[in-house]
Coordinates of N, CA and C in Angstrom, one line a residue:
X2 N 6.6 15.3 9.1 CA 8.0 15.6 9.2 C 8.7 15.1 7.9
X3 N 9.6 15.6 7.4 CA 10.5 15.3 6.4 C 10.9 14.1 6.6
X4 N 11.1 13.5 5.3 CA 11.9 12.1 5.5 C 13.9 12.3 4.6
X5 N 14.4 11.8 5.7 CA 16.0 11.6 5.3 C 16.1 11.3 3.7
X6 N 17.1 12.0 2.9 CA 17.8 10.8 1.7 C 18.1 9.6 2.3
X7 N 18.3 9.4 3.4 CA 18.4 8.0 3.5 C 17.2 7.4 3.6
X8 N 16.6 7.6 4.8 CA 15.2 7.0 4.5 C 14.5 7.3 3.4
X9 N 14.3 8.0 2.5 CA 13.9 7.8 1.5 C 14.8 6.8 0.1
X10 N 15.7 7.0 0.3 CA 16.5 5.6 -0.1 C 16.3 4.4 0.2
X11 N 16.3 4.2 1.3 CA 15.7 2.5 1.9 C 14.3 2.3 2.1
X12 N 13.4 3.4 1.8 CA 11.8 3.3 2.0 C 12.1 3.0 0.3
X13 N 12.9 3.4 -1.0 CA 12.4 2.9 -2.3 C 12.8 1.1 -2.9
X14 N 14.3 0.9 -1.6 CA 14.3 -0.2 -1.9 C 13.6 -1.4 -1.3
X15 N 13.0 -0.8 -0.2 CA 12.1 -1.9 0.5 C 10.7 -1.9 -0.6
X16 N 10.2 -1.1 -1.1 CA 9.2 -0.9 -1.8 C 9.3 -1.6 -3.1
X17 N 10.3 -2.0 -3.5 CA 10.4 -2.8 -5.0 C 10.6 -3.9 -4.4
X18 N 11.3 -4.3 -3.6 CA 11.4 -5.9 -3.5 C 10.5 -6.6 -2.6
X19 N 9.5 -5.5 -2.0 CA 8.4 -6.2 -1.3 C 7.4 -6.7 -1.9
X20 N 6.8 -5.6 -3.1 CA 6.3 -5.6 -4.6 C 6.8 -6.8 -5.1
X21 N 7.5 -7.5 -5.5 CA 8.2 -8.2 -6.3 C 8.0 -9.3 -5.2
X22 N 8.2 -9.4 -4.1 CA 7.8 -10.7 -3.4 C 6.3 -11.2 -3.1
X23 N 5.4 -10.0 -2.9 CA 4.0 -10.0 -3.0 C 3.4 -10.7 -4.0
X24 N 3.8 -9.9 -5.2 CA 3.0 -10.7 -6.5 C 3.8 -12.1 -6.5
X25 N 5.3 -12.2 -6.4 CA 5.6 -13.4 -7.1 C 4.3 -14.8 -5.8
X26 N 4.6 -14.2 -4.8 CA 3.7 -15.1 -4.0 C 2.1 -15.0 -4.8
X27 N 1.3 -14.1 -4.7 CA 0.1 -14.2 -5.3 C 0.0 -15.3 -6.3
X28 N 1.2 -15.3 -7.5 CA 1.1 -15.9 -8.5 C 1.2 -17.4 -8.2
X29 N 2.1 -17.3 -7.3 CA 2.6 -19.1 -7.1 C 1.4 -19.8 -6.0
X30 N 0.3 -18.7 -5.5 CA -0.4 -19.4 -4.4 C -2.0 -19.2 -5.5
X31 N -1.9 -18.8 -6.5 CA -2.8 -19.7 -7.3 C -4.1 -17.9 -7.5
X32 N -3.6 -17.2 -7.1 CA -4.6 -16.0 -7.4 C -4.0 -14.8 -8.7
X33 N -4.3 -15.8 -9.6 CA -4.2 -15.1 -11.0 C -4.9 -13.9 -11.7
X34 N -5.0 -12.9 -11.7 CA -5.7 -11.5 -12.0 C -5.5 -10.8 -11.2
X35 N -4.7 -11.1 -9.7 CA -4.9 -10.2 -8.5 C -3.7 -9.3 -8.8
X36 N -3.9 -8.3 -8.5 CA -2.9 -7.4 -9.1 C -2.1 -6.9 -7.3
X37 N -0.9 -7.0 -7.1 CA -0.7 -6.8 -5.5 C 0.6 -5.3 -6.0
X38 N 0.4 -4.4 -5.5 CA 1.5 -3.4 -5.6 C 1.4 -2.9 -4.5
X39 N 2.6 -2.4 -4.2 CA 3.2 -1.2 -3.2 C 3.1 0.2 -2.9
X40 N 2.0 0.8 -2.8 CA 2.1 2.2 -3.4 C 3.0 3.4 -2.6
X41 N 3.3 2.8 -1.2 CA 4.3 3.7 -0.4 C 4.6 3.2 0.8
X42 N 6.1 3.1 1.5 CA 6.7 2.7 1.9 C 7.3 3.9 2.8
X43 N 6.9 4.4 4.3 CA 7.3 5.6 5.1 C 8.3 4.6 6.5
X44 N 9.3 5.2 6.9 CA 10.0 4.7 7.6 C 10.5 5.2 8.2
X45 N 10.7 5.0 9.8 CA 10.9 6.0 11.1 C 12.4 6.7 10.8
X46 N 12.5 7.3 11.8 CA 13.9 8.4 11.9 C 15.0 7.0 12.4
X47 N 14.5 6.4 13.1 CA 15.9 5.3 13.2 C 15.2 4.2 12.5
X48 N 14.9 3.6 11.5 CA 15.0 3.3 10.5 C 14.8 1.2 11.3
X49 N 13.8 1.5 12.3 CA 13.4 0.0 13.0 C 12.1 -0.6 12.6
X50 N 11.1 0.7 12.0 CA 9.8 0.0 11.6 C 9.1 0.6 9.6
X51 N 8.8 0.0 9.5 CA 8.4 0.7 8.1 C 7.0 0.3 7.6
X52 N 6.5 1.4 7.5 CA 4.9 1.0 7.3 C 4.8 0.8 5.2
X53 N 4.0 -0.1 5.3 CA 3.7 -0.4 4.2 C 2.3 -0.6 3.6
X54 N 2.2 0.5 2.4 CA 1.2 0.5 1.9 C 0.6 -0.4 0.8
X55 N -0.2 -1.4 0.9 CA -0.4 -2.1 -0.3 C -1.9 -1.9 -0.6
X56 N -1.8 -1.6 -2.3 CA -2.9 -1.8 -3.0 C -3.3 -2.9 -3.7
X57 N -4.7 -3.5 -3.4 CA -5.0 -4.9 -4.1 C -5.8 -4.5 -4.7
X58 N -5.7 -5.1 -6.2 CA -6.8 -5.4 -7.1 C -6.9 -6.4 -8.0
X59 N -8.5 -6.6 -7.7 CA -9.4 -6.7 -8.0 C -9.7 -6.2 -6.3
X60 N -10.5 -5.1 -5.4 CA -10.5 -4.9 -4.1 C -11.8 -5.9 -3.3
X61 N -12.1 -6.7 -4.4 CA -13.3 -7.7 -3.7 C -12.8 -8.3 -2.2
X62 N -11.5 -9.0 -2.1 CA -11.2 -9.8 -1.3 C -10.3 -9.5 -0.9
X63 N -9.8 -7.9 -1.2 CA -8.7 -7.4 -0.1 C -8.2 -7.6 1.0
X64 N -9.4 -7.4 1.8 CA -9.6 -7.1 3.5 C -8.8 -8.9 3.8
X65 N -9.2 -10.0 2.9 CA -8.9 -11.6 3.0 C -6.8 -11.2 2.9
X66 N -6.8 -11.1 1.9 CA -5.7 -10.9 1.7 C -4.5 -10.1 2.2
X67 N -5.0 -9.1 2.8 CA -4.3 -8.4 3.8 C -4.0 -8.7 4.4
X68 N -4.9 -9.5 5.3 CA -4.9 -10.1 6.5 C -3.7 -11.3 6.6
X69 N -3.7 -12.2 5.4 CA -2.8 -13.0 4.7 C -1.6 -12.4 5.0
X70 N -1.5 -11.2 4.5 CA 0.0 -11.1 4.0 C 0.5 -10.2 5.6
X71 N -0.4 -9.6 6.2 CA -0.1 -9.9 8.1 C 1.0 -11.0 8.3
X72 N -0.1 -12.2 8.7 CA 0.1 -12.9 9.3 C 1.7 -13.9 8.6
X73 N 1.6 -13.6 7.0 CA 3.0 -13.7 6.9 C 4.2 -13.1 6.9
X74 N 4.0 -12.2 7.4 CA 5.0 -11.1 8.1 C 6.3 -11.5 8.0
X75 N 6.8 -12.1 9.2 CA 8.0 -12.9 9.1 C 8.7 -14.0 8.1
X76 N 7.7 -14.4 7.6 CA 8.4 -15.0 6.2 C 8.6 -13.9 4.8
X77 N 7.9 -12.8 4.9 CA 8.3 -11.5 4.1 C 9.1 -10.7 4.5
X78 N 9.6 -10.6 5.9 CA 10.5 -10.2 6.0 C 12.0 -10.5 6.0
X79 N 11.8 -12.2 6.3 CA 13.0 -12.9 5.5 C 13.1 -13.0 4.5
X80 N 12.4 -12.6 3.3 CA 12.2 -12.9 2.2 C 13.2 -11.8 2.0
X81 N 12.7 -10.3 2.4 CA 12.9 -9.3 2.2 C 15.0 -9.4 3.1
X82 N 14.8 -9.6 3.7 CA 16.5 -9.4 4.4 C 17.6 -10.2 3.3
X83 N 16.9 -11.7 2.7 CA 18.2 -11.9 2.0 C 18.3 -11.3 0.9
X84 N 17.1 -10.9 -0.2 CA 17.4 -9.5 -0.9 C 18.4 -8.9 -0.6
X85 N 18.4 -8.1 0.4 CA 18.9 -6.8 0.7 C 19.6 -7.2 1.5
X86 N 20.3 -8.2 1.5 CA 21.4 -8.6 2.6 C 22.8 -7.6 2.2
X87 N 23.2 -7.2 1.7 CA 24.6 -6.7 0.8 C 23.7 -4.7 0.9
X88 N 22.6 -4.3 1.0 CA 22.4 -3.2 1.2 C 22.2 -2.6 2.7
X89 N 21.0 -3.7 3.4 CA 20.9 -2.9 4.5 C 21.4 -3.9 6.0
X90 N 21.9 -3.4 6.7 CA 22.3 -4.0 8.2 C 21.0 -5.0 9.0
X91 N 20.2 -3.8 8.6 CA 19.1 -4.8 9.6 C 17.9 -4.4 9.0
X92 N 17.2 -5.1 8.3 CA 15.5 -4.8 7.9 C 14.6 -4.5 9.2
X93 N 13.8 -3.2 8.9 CA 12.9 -3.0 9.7 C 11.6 -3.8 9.8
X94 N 10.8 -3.3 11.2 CA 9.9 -4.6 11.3 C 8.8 -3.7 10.6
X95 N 8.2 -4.7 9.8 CA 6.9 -4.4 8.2 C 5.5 -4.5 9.0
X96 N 4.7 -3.2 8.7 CA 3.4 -3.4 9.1 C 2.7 -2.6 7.7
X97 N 1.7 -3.6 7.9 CA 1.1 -3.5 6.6 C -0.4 -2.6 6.4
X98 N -0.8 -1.9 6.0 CA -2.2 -1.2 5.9 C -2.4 -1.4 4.6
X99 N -4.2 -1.3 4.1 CA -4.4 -1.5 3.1 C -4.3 0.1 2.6
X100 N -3.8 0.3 1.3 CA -4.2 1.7 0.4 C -5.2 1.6 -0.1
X101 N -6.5 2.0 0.1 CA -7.6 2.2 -0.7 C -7.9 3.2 -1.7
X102 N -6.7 4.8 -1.9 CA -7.0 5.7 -2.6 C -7.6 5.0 -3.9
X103 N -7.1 3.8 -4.6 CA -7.8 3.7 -5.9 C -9.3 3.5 -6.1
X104 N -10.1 3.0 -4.6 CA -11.2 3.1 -4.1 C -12.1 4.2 -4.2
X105 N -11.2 5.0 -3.4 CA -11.6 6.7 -3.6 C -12.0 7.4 -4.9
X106 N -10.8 7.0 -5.5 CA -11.0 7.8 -6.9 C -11.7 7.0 -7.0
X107 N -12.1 6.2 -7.5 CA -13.4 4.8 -8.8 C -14.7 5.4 -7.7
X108 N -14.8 6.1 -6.3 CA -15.9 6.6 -6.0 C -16.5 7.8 -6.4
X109 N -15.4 8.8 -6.5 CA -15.6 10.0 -7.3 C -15.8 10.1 -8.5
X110 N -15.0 9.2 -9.5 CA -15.7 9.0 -10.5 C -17.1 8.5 -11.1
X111 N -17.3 7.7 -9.9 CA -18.6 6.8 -10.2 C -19.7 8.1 -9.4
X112 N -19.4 8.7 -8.9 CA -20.7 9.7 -8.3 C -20.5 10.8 -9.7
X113 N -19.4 11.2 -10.1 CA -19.7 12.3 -11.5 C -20.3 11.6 -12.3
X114 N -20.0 10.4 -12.7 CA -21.0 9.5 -14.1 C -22.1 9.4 -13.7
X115 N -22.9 9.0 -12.5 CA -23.9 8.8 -12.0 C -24.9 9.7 -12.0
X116 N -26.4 9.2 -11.7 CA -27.6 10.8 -11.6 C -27.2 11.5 -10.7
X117 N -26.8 11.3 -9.7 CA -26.2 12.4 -8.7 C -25.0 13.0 -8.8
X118 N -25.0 13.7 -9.6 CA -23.9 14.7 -10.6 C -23.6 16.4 -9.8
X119 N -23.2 16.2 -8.7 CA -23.1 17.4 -8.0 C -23.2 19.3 -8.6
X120 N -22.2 18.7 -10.0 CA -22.0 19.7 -11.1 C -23.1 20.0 -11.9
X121 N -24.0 19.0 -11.8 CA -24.7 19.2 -12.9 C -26.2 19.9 -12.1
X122 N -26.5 19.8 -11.2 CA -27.6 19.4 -10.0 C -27.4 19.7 -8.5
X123 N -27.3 21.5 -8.7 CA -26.5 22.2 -7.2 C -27.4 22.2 -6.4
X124 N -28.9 21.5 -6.2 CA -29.4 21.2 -5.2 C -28.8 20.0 -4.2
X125 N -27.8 19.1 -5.1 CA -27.2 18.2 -4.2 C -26.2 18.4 -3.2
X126 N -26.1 19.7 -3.4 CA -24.7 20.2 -2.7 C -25.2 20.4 -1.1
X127 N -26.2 20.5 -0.9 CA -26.7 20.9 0.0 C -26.6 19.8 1.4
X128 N -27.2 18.4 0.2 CA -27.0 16.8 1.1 C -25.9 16.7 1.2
X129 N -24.7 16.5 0.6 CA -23.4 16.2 0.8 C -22.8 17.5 1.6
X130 N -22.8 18.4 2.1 CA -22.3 19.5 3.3 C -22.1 18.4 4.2
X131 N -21.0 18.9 5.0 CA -20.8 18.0 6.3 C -21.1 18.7 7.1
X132 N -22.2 18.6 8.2 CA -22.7 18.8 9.7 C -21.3 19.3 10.8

């Protein structure tokens, strides 16, 4: 379903300042190289819950980290309300999934560089068919 100019308005502002409170935490809790971004930010028709997509990298210790930024929910979401105190009435409640697409691609890529080169080697095509 389409999303509102509004909700697409408050899914871009929730997505910069969630970003911006992510990493500044990463950095202040001592995980230096972790790279934390927001890659999308989708938000109901009444505008009560907002799913949040975050990408971590280095993806070793994602699943740790996720799980982390769960369980601090409510202190991100206060974090996130006095931000946006002067924009929005009431912050929606934040649930967080991991984005793996950059996963995806670095697998596609790594199966074209690799001996099992689908393009190169059309008998492979055969194993990879889905049943």
């Amino acid at each position: 379903m389409e999303q509102s100019q509004r909700q697409r308005k408050i899914a871009g502002i929730i997505q910069q300042d969630i970003a911006e409170v992510l990493q500044r935490a990463a950095t202040d809790g001592g995980l230096k190289g972790t790279l934390i971004s927001v890659s999308k930010v989708t938000i109901t028709t009444d505008l009560s819950i907002a799913k949040v997509y975050v990408s971590i990298f280095p993806s070793k210790n994602a699943d740790e980290l996720l799980e982390g930024i769960k369980s601090n929910e409510p202190l991100i979401k206060h974090e996130l309300a006095q931000r946006t105190k002067n924009q929005l009435r009431r912050v929606p409640n934040l649930i967080f999934y991991k984005d793996d697409s950059l996963d995806y691609i670095d697998g596609i890529e790594q199966s074209l560089k690799g001996s099992e080169n689908p393009i190169e080697d059309r008998s492979l095509l055969d194993k990879r068919k889905k049943s």
